[in-house]
Amino acid sequence: MAVAGYLAAKRPEPTVLPPAVGTGLVVRRHVLAMRNVWWIFATGFLEPLLYLLSIGIGVGALVGGFEIGGKEVAYAAFVAPGMLAASAMNGAVMDSTMNVFHRLKYDKLYDQMLSTPLTAVQVAGGQIGFSLARGGLYSAAFLAIMGALGYVESWWGVLALPATLLVGFAFAAVGMAVTTFMRSWQDLELVQLVVMPMFMFSATFFPVDTFEGWLRVVVECTPLYRGVVLCRELTTGVLTWDSAISVVYLAAMGLAGLWVCRRRLTTLLLS
Amino acid sequence: MSSIRPTDTTGSTAEAVPVPTTGQLVARQLDYWGRVYLRTWHGTLASSFLMPLLYVVAIGVLLGGYIDSDPAQLEGASSYLAFVVPGMIAGQVMTVGVSETSWPVMSGIKWQKVYVGQIATPLTVPSIVLAQLAFVGFRLFVAVAVFLLVLAPFGVLATWWGALLAVPVLILVGLAFAAVCFGFTAGLDSDTTLTVIYRLAILPMFLFSGAFFPVSQLPTALEWAAKATPLWHGVSLTRMLTTDTLAGGQALVHLVYLGALAAFGTWWAVRRLTAKLVV
């Protein structure tokens, strides 16, 4: 009796970390892991920059300019915000599908994390938070270069940074949610089949009015188009209701993804 | 690699087993590579065929619709689509060549250790390298043939003989990249270098070596840098053939450059793989 009572008194209370602390620890883990491959991190921002210099300036010299909301802009100024949004999408999708799948299936990283006091929401939140921080750094660098080259035409452009974070959040959350349903690397090919056409046709490289009728409606309904339009309206300073629609759309998409993530991670890993 | 061949220890004078030539050893690997292809070809559909097609439609047709069709500005091409298509195919064969000899070679040495198994048989390093490059050549042929057949209805191939000649030329371009990449990868210890090479060499070449816009638009120093890259030689030669603007002397320079690169790459790959596998 005495021994049982002693043990009962000694048994520690189950630890529950405050959400912010738990999420922060997961983010910190990803930062530490990234430090080993810092050159991959450092060269990551080059991709959109090279596309900007080649397509924006090189091909742009052949294209001339486009009109946005009655305002004539150079092709590079037109295409740069498109690339800003597209690279936010690409980074978020890569991180939340390929990397997450590997950690989920092979590294068993999330299993390990959940055997600690971390909760499923904190694990998912930390993962997405790190993706956002990384994407945000790339976006900030790209936006600064755009500004230096004179392709940011309005002070509204400052808000393009949070806009890319919103794009990243929407795609990272949905990407991670989708990844929890994947069985093999082959399923990841399907992700590329969705992402690539979006990258090419979501008014990134040419105006949406290149399309007519239902095709244009389809393009306008894609999440990347919403992101592109938002970034483009901010950097060119021509704001319309389209931007407001985009913000609501992307926020809803991200929250829906997060909700699915939480449910799936809980059933996959904790039951 | 005579050292790994079994030596005749009996001292008998019975007829000596003929040592197979490299050609015979390469032929012996035919069924292996055939099986690899049968098991993996569907995985290459999206990357080999859909992606380039999306690029052609998005950049060539739709963005190209906003570009003046001025042959003087487009290196003799009658439209931006006709200008950009040879660049895209050349970029595509570079991608196929490099993707077949980067991670797969790393895997053969390090992860699946296929080469380690192969070298334990009578196969020699030169025959292993040549057989794999032959397989890459086959993959390049399929990719180029499909690409050209799909593009023919777009009316971007000026002459049928130019399009036909472009096939071996493009295979050579792809093989030049594949051989050099084989040699490079064979000496690596970790695959993270490959990611960096992709970002610092392959992607910049794709974007700036005259595939999307004439290199004469670049500042002079960069123009010469672009003209020194193998991709520019590949793009330029392909474009001459598909737009019917062939200039003999210049074409010869391109061919010699690409041929020399393929030969050097093969030699380098054999050398570096030997250093890895044969102790």
Coordinates of C-alpha atoms in Angstrom, one line a residue:
Chain A
M1 CA 0.0 0.0 0.0
A2 CA 2.6 2.4 1.0
V3 CA 4.7 1.6 -2.1
A4 CA 1.7 2.0 -4.4
G5 CA 0.8 5.3 -2.7
Y6 CA 4.4 6.5 -3.1
L7 CA 4.5 5.6 -6.8
A8 CA 1.2 7.3 -7.4
A9 CA 2.4 10.4 -5.8
K10 CA 5.7 10.3 -7.8
R11 CA 4.0 9.7 -11.2
P12 CA 4.6 12.8 -13.2
E13 CA 1.7 14.7 -14.6
P14 CA 1.4 14.2 -18.4
T15 CA 3.2 17.2 -19.9
V16 CA 1.3 19.5 -22.2
L17 CA 3.3 22.1 -24.0
P18 CA 1.7 25.4 -24.8
P19 CA 0.9 25.3 -28.6
A20 CA 3.4 28.1 -29.4
V21 CA 6.2 26.4 -27.5
G22 CA 5.6 23.0 -29.2
T23 CA 5.3 24.5 -32.7
G24 CA 8.4 26.6 -32.0
L25 CA 10.4 23.5 -31.1
V26 CA 9.4 21.7 -34.3
V27 CA 10.5 24.8 -36.3
R28 CA 13.8 24.8 -34.5
R29 CA 14.4 21.2 -35.3
H30 CA 13.9 21.9 -39.0
V31 CA 16.2 24.9 -38.9
L32 CA 18.9 22.7 -37.3
A33 CA 18.5 20.0 -39.9
M34 CA 18.7 22.5 -42.7
R35 CA 22.0 23.9 -41.4
N36 CA 23.8 20.7 -42.6
V37 CA 22.8 21.4 -46.2
W38 CA 23.0 25.2 -46.1
W39 CA 24.1 25.5 -49.7
I40 CA 20.9 23.9 -50.9
F41 CA 19.1 26.5 -48.8
A42 CA 21.3 29.3 -50.2
T43 CA 20.9 28.4 -53.9
G44 CA 17.2 28.0 -53.5
F45 CA 16.4 31.6 -54.3
L46 CA 18.3 31.5 -57.6
E47 CA 15.6 29.7 -59.5
P48 CA 13.0 32.5 -59.7
L49 CA 15.7 35.1 -60.2
L50 CA 17.1 33.2 -63.2
Y51 CA 13.6 32.8 -64.7
L52 CA 13.1 36.5 -64.2
L53 CA 16.3 37.4 -66.0
S54 CA 15.7 35.0 -68.9
I55 CA 11.9 35.1 -69.5
G56 CA 11.2 38.5 -68.0
I57 CA 14.1 40.5 -69.5
G58 CA 15.4 38.3 -72.4
V59 CA 12.1 37.2 -73.8
G60 CA 10.5 40.4 -72.5
A61 CA 12.7 42.4 -75.0
L62 CA 10.8 40.6 -77.8
V63 CA 7.3 40.9 -76.2
G64 CA 7.0 44.6 -75.4
G65 CA 4.6 45.5 -72.6
F66 CA 1.2 44.6 -71.2
E67 CA -1.7 46.7 -69.9
I68 CA -2.9 46.2 -66.3
G69 CA -6.0 48.0 -65.2
G70 CA -5.4 50.7 -67.9
K71 CA -1.7 51.1 -66.9
E72 CA 1.1 50.1 -69.3
V73 CA 3.8 48.0 -67.7
A74 CA 7.0 46.5 -69.1
Y75 CA 6.9 42.7 -69.6
A76 CA 9.4 42.0 -66.8
A77 CA 7.2 44.1 -64.4
F78 CA 4.3 42.0 -65.5
V79 CA 5.9 38.6 -65.2
A80 CA 7.9 39.1 -62.0
P81 CA 5.0 39.1 -59.6
G82 CA 3.7 36.0 -61.4
M83 CA 7.0 34.3 -60.7
L84 CA 7.0 35.6 -57.1
A85 CA 3.7 33.8 -56.5
A86 CA 4.6 30.7 -58.5
S87 CA 7.9 30.2 -56.6
A88 CA 6.0 30.6 -53.3
M89 CA 3.7 27.8 -54.5
N90 CA 6.6 25.6 -55.8
G91 CA 8.6 25.9 -52.6
A92 CA 5.6 25.2 -50.4
V93 CA 4.5 22.2 -52.5
M94 CA 8.0 20.7 -52.7
D95 CA 8.5 21.0 -49.0
S96 CA 5.1 19.8 -48.0
T97 CA 4.9 16.8 -50.4
M98 CA 8.3 15.3 -51.2
N99 CA 10.0 16.2 -47.9
V100 CA 6.9 15.4 -45.7
F101 CA 6.4 12.1 -47.5
H102 CA 10.0 11.1 -46.8
R103 CA 9.7 12.0 -43.2
L104 CA 6.4 10.4 -42.8
K105 CA 7.2 7.1 -44.5
Y106 CA 11.0 6.6 -44.2
D107 CA 12.4 8.7 -41.5
K108 CA 9.4 8.1 -39.3
L109 CA 10.2 11.6 -38.0
Y110 CA 6.6 12.4 -37.1
D111 CA 6.2 9.1 -35.2
Q112 CA 9.2 10.1 -33.1
M113 CA 7.9 13.6 -32.5
L114 CA 4.5 12.3 -31.4
S115 CA 6.1 10.0 -28.8
T116 CA 7.2 13.2 -27.1
P117 CA 4.7 15.7 -25.6
L118 CA 4.2 17.3 -29.0
T119 CA 0.7 17.2 -30.4
A120 CA -0.3 16.4 -34.1
V121 CA -1.3 20.1 -34.6
Q122 CA 2.1 21.3 -33.3
V123 CA 3.9 18.9 -35.6
A124 CA 2.0 20.0 -38.7
G125 CA 2.1 23.6 -37.6
G126 CA 5.9 23.5 -37.1
Q127 CA 6.4 21.9 -40.5
I128 CA 4.3 24.4 -42.3
G129 CA 5.8 27.3 -40.2
F130 CA 9.3 26.3 -41.3
S131 CA 8.2 26.1 -44.9
L132 CA 6.7 29.5 -44.6
A133 CA 9.8 31.0 -43.0
R134 CA 12.0 29.6 -45.7
G135 CA 9.7 30.7 -48.5
G136 CA 9.3 34.1 -46.9
L137 CA 13.1 34.6 -47.0
Y138 CA 13.3 33.7 -50.7
S139 CA 10.3 35.9 -51.5
A140 CA 11.8 38.9 -49.6
A141 CA 15.0 38.5 -51.5
F142 CA 13.2 38.3 -54.8
L143 CA 11.0 41.2 -54.0
A144 CA 14.1 43.3 -53.0
I145 CA 15.7 42.5 -56.4
M146 CA 12.4 43.4 -58.2
G147 CA 12.5 46.7 -56.4
A148 CA 16.1 47.3 -57.3
L149 CA 15.4 46.6 -60.9
G150 CA 12.5 49.0 -60.8
Y151 CA 9.7 46.4 -61.3
V152 CA 7.8 47.4 -58.1
E153 CA 5.6 50.3 -59.2
S154 CA 3.8 51.1 -56.0
W155 CA 4.3 51.1 -52.2
W156 CA 1.5 48.5 -52.0
G157 CA 4.3 46.2 -53.2
V158 CA 5.5 45.9 -49.6
L159 CA 2.3 43.8 -49.0
A160 CA 3.4 41.4 -51.6
L161 CA 5.6 39.7 -49.0
P162 CA 2.7 38.7 -46.7
A163 CA 0.8 37.8 -49.9
T164 CA 3.4 35.3 -50.8
L165 CA 3.3 33.9 -47.2
L166 CA -0.5 33.5 -47.7
V167 CA 0.1 31.6 -51.0
G168 CA 2.7 29.5 -49.3
F169 CA 0.4 28.7 -46.4
A170 CA -2.4 27.7 -48.7
F171 CA -0.3 25.3 -50.8
A172 CA 1.8 24.0 -47.9
A173 CA -1.3 23.1 -45.8
V174 CA -3.1 21.4 -48.8
G175 CA 0.1 19.8 -50.0
M176 CA 0.7 18.2 -46.6
A177 CA -2.9 17.1 -46.3
V178 CA -2.7 15.5 -49.7
T179 CA 0.6 13.8 -48.8
T180 CA -1.0 12.0 -45.8
F181 CA -3.1 10.1 -48.4
M182 CA -0.1 9.0 -50.5
R183 CA 1.0 5.4 -50.8
S184 CA 4.2 5.6 -52.9
W185 CA 6.5 8.0 -54.8
Q186 CA 4.4 7.3 -57.9
D187 CA 1.6 9.3 -56.3
L188 CA 3.9 12.3 -56.1
E189 CA 3.9 12.4 -59.9
L190 CA 0.3 13.3 -59.7
V191 CA 1.2 16.4 -57.7
Q192 CA 3.5 17.5 -60.5
L193 CA 0.7 16.9 -63.0
V194 CA -1.4 19.5 -61.1
V195 CA 1.4 22.0 -60.3
M196 CA 3.1 22.2 -63.6
P197 CA 0.1 23.1 -65.8
M198 CA -0.9 25.7 -63.2
F199 CA 2.6 27.2 -63.2
M200 CA 2.5 27.5 -67.0
F201 CA -1.1 28.7 -67.6
S202 CA -2.2 30.6 -64.5
A203 CA -1.6 34.0 -66.1
T204 CA 2.0 33.8 -64.9
F205 CA 3.6 34.4 -68.3
F206 CA 0.8 36.1 -70.2
P207 CA -2.5 37.9 -69.3
V208 CA -5.5 35.9 -68.4
D209 CA -7.5 37.4 -71.4
T210 CA -5.4 35.2 -73.6
F211 CA -8.1 32.6 -72.7
E212 CA -11.7 32.9 -73.6
G213 CA -15.0 31.5 -72.3
W214 CA -15.0 28.6 -69.9
L215 CA -11.2 28.1 -70.1
R216 CA -10.7 31.6 -68.7
V217 CA -13.1 30.7 -65.8
V218 CA -11.2 27.6 -65.1
V219 CA -7.9 29.5 -64.9
E220 CA -9.5 32.2 -62.7
C221 CA -10.6 29.5 -60.3
T222 CA -7.1 28.0 -59.8
P223 CA -5.4 28.9 -56.5
L224 CA -2.2 29.9 -58.3
Y225 CA -4.1 32.4 -60.4
R226 CA -5.5 33.9 -57.2
G227 CA -2.0 34.3 -55.8
V228 CA -0.6 35.7 -59.1
V229 CA -3.4 38.3 -59.4
L230 CA -2.9 39.3 -55.7
C231 CA 0.8 39.8 -56.1
R232 CA 0.5 41.5 -59.4
E233 CA -2.1 44.0 -58.2
L234 CA 0.0 44.8 -55.2
T235 CA 3.3 45.3 -57.0
T236 CA 1.7 47.4 -59.8
G237 CA -0.5 49.3 -57.4
V238 CA -3.7 48.5 -59.4
L239 CA -5.9 47.1 -56.6
T240 CA -9.4 45.7 -57.4
W241 CA -11.9 43.4 -55.7
D242 CA -10.0 40.5 -57.3
S243 CA -7.4 40.9 -54.6
A244 CA -9.9 40.6 -51.8
I245 CA -11.4 37.5 -53.4
S246 CA -7.9 36.1 -53.6
V247 CA -7.1 36.7 -49.9
V248 CA -10.3 35.0 -48.8
Y249 CA -9.9 32.1 -51.2
L250 CA -6.3 31.4 -50.2
A251 CA -6.9 31.7 -46.4
A252 CA -9.9 29.3 -46.7
M253 CA -7.8 26.9 -48.7
G254 CA -5.0 26.9 -46.1
L255 CA -7.3 26.5 -43.1
A256 CA -9.1 23.6 -44.8
G257 CA -5.8 21.9 -45.5
L258 CA -4.7 22.4 -41.9
W259 CA -8.0 20.9 -40.6
V260 CA -7.5 17.8 -42.8
C261 CA -3.9 17.5 -41.8
R262 CA -4.8 17.5 -38.1
R263 CA -7.4 14.8 -38.6
R264 CA -5.2 12.6 -40.8
L265 CA -2.0 12.9 -38.7
T266 CA -4.0 12.0 -35.6
T267 CA -5.5 8.9 -37.2
L268 CA -2.3 7.9 -39.0
L269 CA 0.1 8.3 -36.2
L270 CA -1.8 8.2 -32.9
S271 CA -4.2 5.3 -33.3
Chain B
M1 CA 40.5 -5.0 -66.7
S2 CA 42.4 -8.2 -67.3
S3 CA 43.1 -8.6 -63.6
I4 CA 39.5 -9.6 -62.7
R5 CA 39.3 -12.3 -65.4
P6 CA 39.7 -15.8 -64.0
T7 CA 43.2 -17.1 -64.8
D8 CA 43.9 -20.6 -66.0
T9 CA 45.3 -22.3 -62.9
T10 CA 45.2 -25.8 -64.3
G11 CA 48.0 -25.2 -66.7
S12 CA 46.2 -27.3 -69.2
T13 CA 46.7 -26.6 -72.8
A14 CA 43.0 -27.1 -73.6
E15 CA 41.6 -24.5 -76.0
A16 CA 41.8 -21.0 -74.3
V17 CA 38.5 -19.3 -73.5
P18 CA 38.3 -16.4 -75.9
V19 CA 38.1 -13.1 -74.1
P20 CA 35.0 -11.3 -75.1
T21 CA 35.4 -7.9 -76.8
T22 CA 33.9 -4.8 -75.3
G23 CA 31.3 -4.8 -78.0
Q24 CA 30.2 -8.3 -77.0
L25 CA 30.1 -7.3 -73.4
V26 CA 27.9 -4.3 -74.2
A27 CA 25.6 -6.5 -76.2
R28 CA 25.3 -8.8 -73.2
Q29 CA 23.7 -6.0 -71.2
L30 CA 20.9 -5.5 -73.7
D31 CA 18.4 -7.6 -71.8
Y32 CA 19.2 -5.8 -68.5
W33 CA 18.6 -2.4 -69.9
G34 CA 15.5 -3.6 -71.8
R35 CA 14.1 -4.8 -68.5
V36 CA 14.9 -1.5 -66.8
Y37 CA 13.1 0.4 -69.6
L38 CA 10.1 -1.8 -69.5
R39 CA 9.7 -1.3 -65.7
T40 CA 10.3 2.5 -65.7
W41 CA 9.1 4.0 -69.0
H42 CA 5.7 5.0 -67.7
G43 CA 7.3 6.9 -65.0
T44 CA 9.0 9.1 -67.6
L45 CA 5.8 10.0 -69.4
A46 CA 5.0 13.1 -67.5
S47 CA 8.6 14.5 -67.4
S48 CA 9.6 13.5 -70.9
F49 CA 6.5 14.3 -73.0
L50 CA 3.9 16.3 -71.1
M51 CA 6.3 18.9 -69.6
P52 CA 8.0 19.9 -72.9
L53 CA 4.6 20.0 -74.6
L54 CA 3.3 22.4 -71.9
Y55 CA 6.3 24.6 -72.4
V56 CA 5.7 24.7 -76.1
V57 CA 2.0 25.6 -75.7
A58 CA 2.5 28.1 -72.9
I59 CA 5.7 29.9 -74.0
G60 CA 5.8 29.1 -77.7
V61 CA 2.1 29.4 -78.7
L62 CA 0.5 31.6 -76.1
L63 CA 3.3 34.0 -75.1
G64 CA 4.7 33.8 -78.6
G65 CA 1.3 35.2 -79.8
Y66 CA 2.4 38.5 -78.3
I67 CA 5.8 38.5 -80.2
D68 CA 6.4 39.9 -83.7
S69 CA 7.3 37.3 -86.3
D70 CA 10.5 39.0 -87.5
P71 CA 13.0 36.6 -88.9
A72 CA 15.8 39.2 -88.7
Q73 CA 15.3 39.4 -84.9
L74 CA 14.7 35.6 -84.4
E75 CA 17.8 34.1 -86.0
G76 CA 16.0 33.4 -89.2
A77 CA 12.9 31.7 -87.7
S78 CA 9.6 32.7 -89.2
S79 CA 7.8 32.9 -85.9
Y80 CA 8.6 32.9 -82.2
L81 CA 7.3 29.4 -82.0
A82 CA 9.6 28.2 -84.8
F83 CA 12.4 30.0 -82.9
V84 CA 11.8 28.5 -79.5
V85 CA 10.9 24.9 -80.4
P86 CA 14.5 23.8 -81.4
G87 CA 15.7 25.5 -78.2
M88 CA 13.1 23.5 -76.1
I89 CA 14.0 20.2 -77.7
A90 CA 17.7 20.8 -77.2
G91 CA 17.0 21.8 -73.6
Q92 CA 14.9 18.6 -73.2
V93 CA 17.6 16.3 -74.5
M94 CA 20.0 17.9 -72.1
T95 CA 17.6 17.3 -69.2
V96 CA 17.0 13.6 -70.2
G97 CA 20.8 13.0 -70.7
V98 CA 21.6 14.5 -67.3
S99 CA 18.8 12.9 -65.4
E100 CA 19.8 9.5 -66.7
T101 CA 23.4 9.8 -65.6
S102 CA 23.1 11.8 -62.3
W103 CA 21.0 10.1 -59.6
P104 CA 20.9 6.7 -61.5
V105 CA 24.8 6.6 -61.5
M106 CA 24.9 7.7 -57.9
S107 CA 22.4 4.9 -57.1
G108 CA 24.5 2.3 -59.1
I109 CA 27.6 3.2 -57.0
K110 CA 26.1 3.9 -53.7
W111 CA 22.5 2.9 -53.0
Q112 CA 21.5 -0.1 -55.2
K113 CA 25.1 -0.9 -56.0
V114 CA 24.3 -2.2 -59.5
Y115 CA 27.8 -1.5 -60.7
V116 CA 29.3 -3.4 -57.8
G117 CA 27.3 -6.4 -58.9
Q118 CA 28.1 -5.9 -62.6
I119 CA 31.9 -5.6 -62.0
A120 CA 31.9 -8.9 -60.1
T121 CA 30.9 -10.6 -63.4
P122 CA 33.2 -10.7 -66.6
L123 CA 31.8 -7.2 -67.5
T124 CA 34.4 -4.5 -67.7
V125 CA 34.0 -0.8 -66.7
P126 CA 34.2 0.5 -70.3
S127 CA 31.4 -2.0 -71.3
I128 CA 29.3 -0.9 -68.4
V129 CA 29.6 2.7 -69.2
L130 CA 29.1 2.2 -73.0
A131 CA 26.0 0.0 -72.4
Q132 CA 24.4 2.6 -70.1
L133 CA 25.2 5.4 -72.6
A134 CA 23.7 3.3 -75.4
F135 CA 20.5 3.0 -73.2
V136 CA 20.5 6.8 -72.8
G137 CA 20.9 7.1 -76.5
F138 CA 17.8 5.0 -77.0
R139 CA 15.8 7.0 -74.5
L140 CA 16.9 10.2 -76.3
F141 CA 15.8 8.7 -79.6
V142 CA 12.3 8.0 -78.3
A143 CA 12.0 11.4 -76.7
V144 CA 13.2 13.3 -79.8
A145 CA 11.1 11.2 -82.2
V146 CA 7.9 11.7 -80.2
F147 CA 8.6 15.4 -79.7
L148 CA 9.2 16.0 -83.4
L149 CA 6.1 14.0 -84.4
V150 CA 3.9 16.0 -82.0
L151 CA 5.4 19.3 -83.3
A152 CA 5.1 18.5 -87.0
P153 CA 1.4 19.7 -87.2
F154 CA 2.4 23.0 -85.6
G155 CA 4.2 23.8 -88.9
V156 CA 7.5 24.7 -87.2
L157 CA 9.7 22.2 -89.1
A158 CA 10.8 24.0 -92.3
T159 CA 11.9 20.9 -94.2
W160 CA 11.4 17.2 -93.7
W161 CA 15.1 16.4 -94.2
G162 CA 16.1 19.1 -91.7
A163 CA 13.8 17.5 -89.1
L164 CA 15.2 14.1 -89.9
L165 CA 18.8 15.2 -89.6
A166 CA 17.9 16.9 -86.3
V167 CA 17.3 13.4 -84.7
P168 CA 20.9 12.2 -84.7
V169 CA 22.1 15.7 -83.9
L170 CA 19.9 15.9 -80.8
I171 CA 20.9 12.4 -79.7
L172 CA 24.5 13.6 -79.9
V173 CA 23.7 16.7 -77.8
G174 CA 22.0 14.5 -75.2
L175 CA 24.9 12.0 -75.1
A176 CA 27.5 14.8 -74.7
F177 CA 25.7 15.9 -71.6
A178 CA 25.1 12.3 -70.4
A179 CA 28.7 11.3 -70.8
V180 CA 30.1 14.3 -69.0
C181 CA 27.5 14.0 -66.2
F182 CA 28.4 10.3 -65.9
G183 CA 32.0 11.2 -65.4
F184 CA 31.2 14.0 -62.9
T185 CA 28.8 11.9 -60.8
A186 CA 31.0 8.8 -60.8
G187 CA 33.5 10.7 -58.7
L188 CA 31.1 12.1 -56.2
D189 CA 30.5 10.9 -52.6
S190 CA 27.2 12.6 -52.0
D191 CA 24.2 13.5 -54.1
T192 CA 23.7 17.0 -52.6
T193 CA 26.3 18.3 -55.1
L194 CA 24.0 17.2 -57.9
T195 CA 21.2 19.5 -56.6
V196 CA 23.6 22.4 -56.7
I197 CA 25.0 21.5 -60.1
Y198 CA 21.4 21.5 -61.4
R199 CA 20.8 25.0 -60.0
L200 CA 24.1 26.5 -61.0
A201 CA 24.8 24.9 -64.3
I202 CA 21.9 23.1 -65.9
L203 CA 19.1 25.6 -65.2
P204 CA 21.1 28.7 -66.2
M205 CA 22.2 26.9 -69.4
F206 CA 18.6 26.1 -70.2
L207 CA 17.5 29.7 -69.6
F208 CA 20.4 31.6 -71.2
S209 CA 21.9 29.5 -74.0
G210 CA 19.7 30.8 -76.7
A211 CA 16.8 28.5 -76.2
F212 CA 14.3 31.3 -75.3
F213 CA 15.8 34.4 -76.8
P214 CA 18.8 35.1 -79.2
V215 CA 22.1 35.3 -77.3
S216 CA 22.9 38.4 -79.2
Q217 CA 20.5 40.2 -76.8
L218 CA 22.9 39.5 -73.9
P219 CA 25.8 41.9 -72.9
T220 CA 28.9 41.0 -75.0
A221 CA 30.8 39.1 -72.2
L222 CA 27.7 37.0 -71.3
E223 CA 27.1 36.4 -75.0
W224 CA 30.5 34.8 -75.3
A225 CA 30.0 32.8 -72.1
A226 CA 26.7 31.6 -73.5
K227 CA 28.3 30.6 -76.8
A228 CA 30.9 28.6 -74.9
T229 CA 28.3 26.3 -73.4
P230 CA 27.5 23.0 -75.1
L231 CA 23.8 23.7 -75.0
W232 CA 24.2 26.8 -77.2
H233 CA 26.0 24.7 -79.8
G234 CA 23.2 22.1 -79.6
V235 CA 20.5 24.8 -79.8
S236 CA 22.2 26.6 -82.7
L237 CA 22.7 23.4 -84.7
T238 CA 19.2 22.2 -84.2
R239 CA 17.8 25.6 -85.1
M240 CA 19.7 25.7 -88.3
L241 CA 18.2 22.3 -89.2
T242 CA 14.6 23.0 -88.3
T243 CA 14.4 26.5 -89.8
D244 CA 16.4 25.6 -92.9
T245 CA 19.2 28.1 -92.3
L246 CA 22.1 25.6 -92.4
A247 CA 25.6 27.1 -92.6
G248 CA 28.2 24.5 -93.3
G249 CA 31.2 25.8 -91.6
Q250 CA 29.4 26.8 -88.4
A251 CA 27.6 23.4 -88.3
L252 CA 30.9 21.6 -88.5
V253 CA 32.2 23.6 -85.5
H254 CA 29.1 22.6 -83.5
L255 CA 29.4 19.0 -84.5
V256 CA 33.1 18.8 -83.6
Y257 CA 32.5 20.5 -80.3
L258 CA 29.7 18.2 -79.3
G259 CA 31.5 15.1 -80.5
A260 CA 34.7 16.0 -78.6
L261 CA 32.6 16.6 -75.5
A262 CA 30.9 13.2 -75.8
A263 CA 34.2 11.5 -76.3
F264 CA 35.9 13.2 -73.4
G265 CA 32.9 12.5 -71.2
T266 CA 33.0 8.8 -72.0
W267 CA 36.7 8.6 -71.3
W268 CA 36.3 10.5 -68.1
A269 CA 33.4 8.3 -67.0
V270 CA 35.4 5.2 -67.5
R271 CA 38.3 6.6 -65.7
R272 CA 36.4 7.8 -62.6
L273 CA 34.2 4.7 -62.4
T274 CA 37.3 2.5 -62.6
A275 CA 38.8 4.4 -59.7
K276 CA 35.6 3.8 -57.7
L277 CA 35.1 0.2 -58.5
V278 CA 38.4 -1.5 -59.3
V279 CA 40.7 -1.5 -56.4

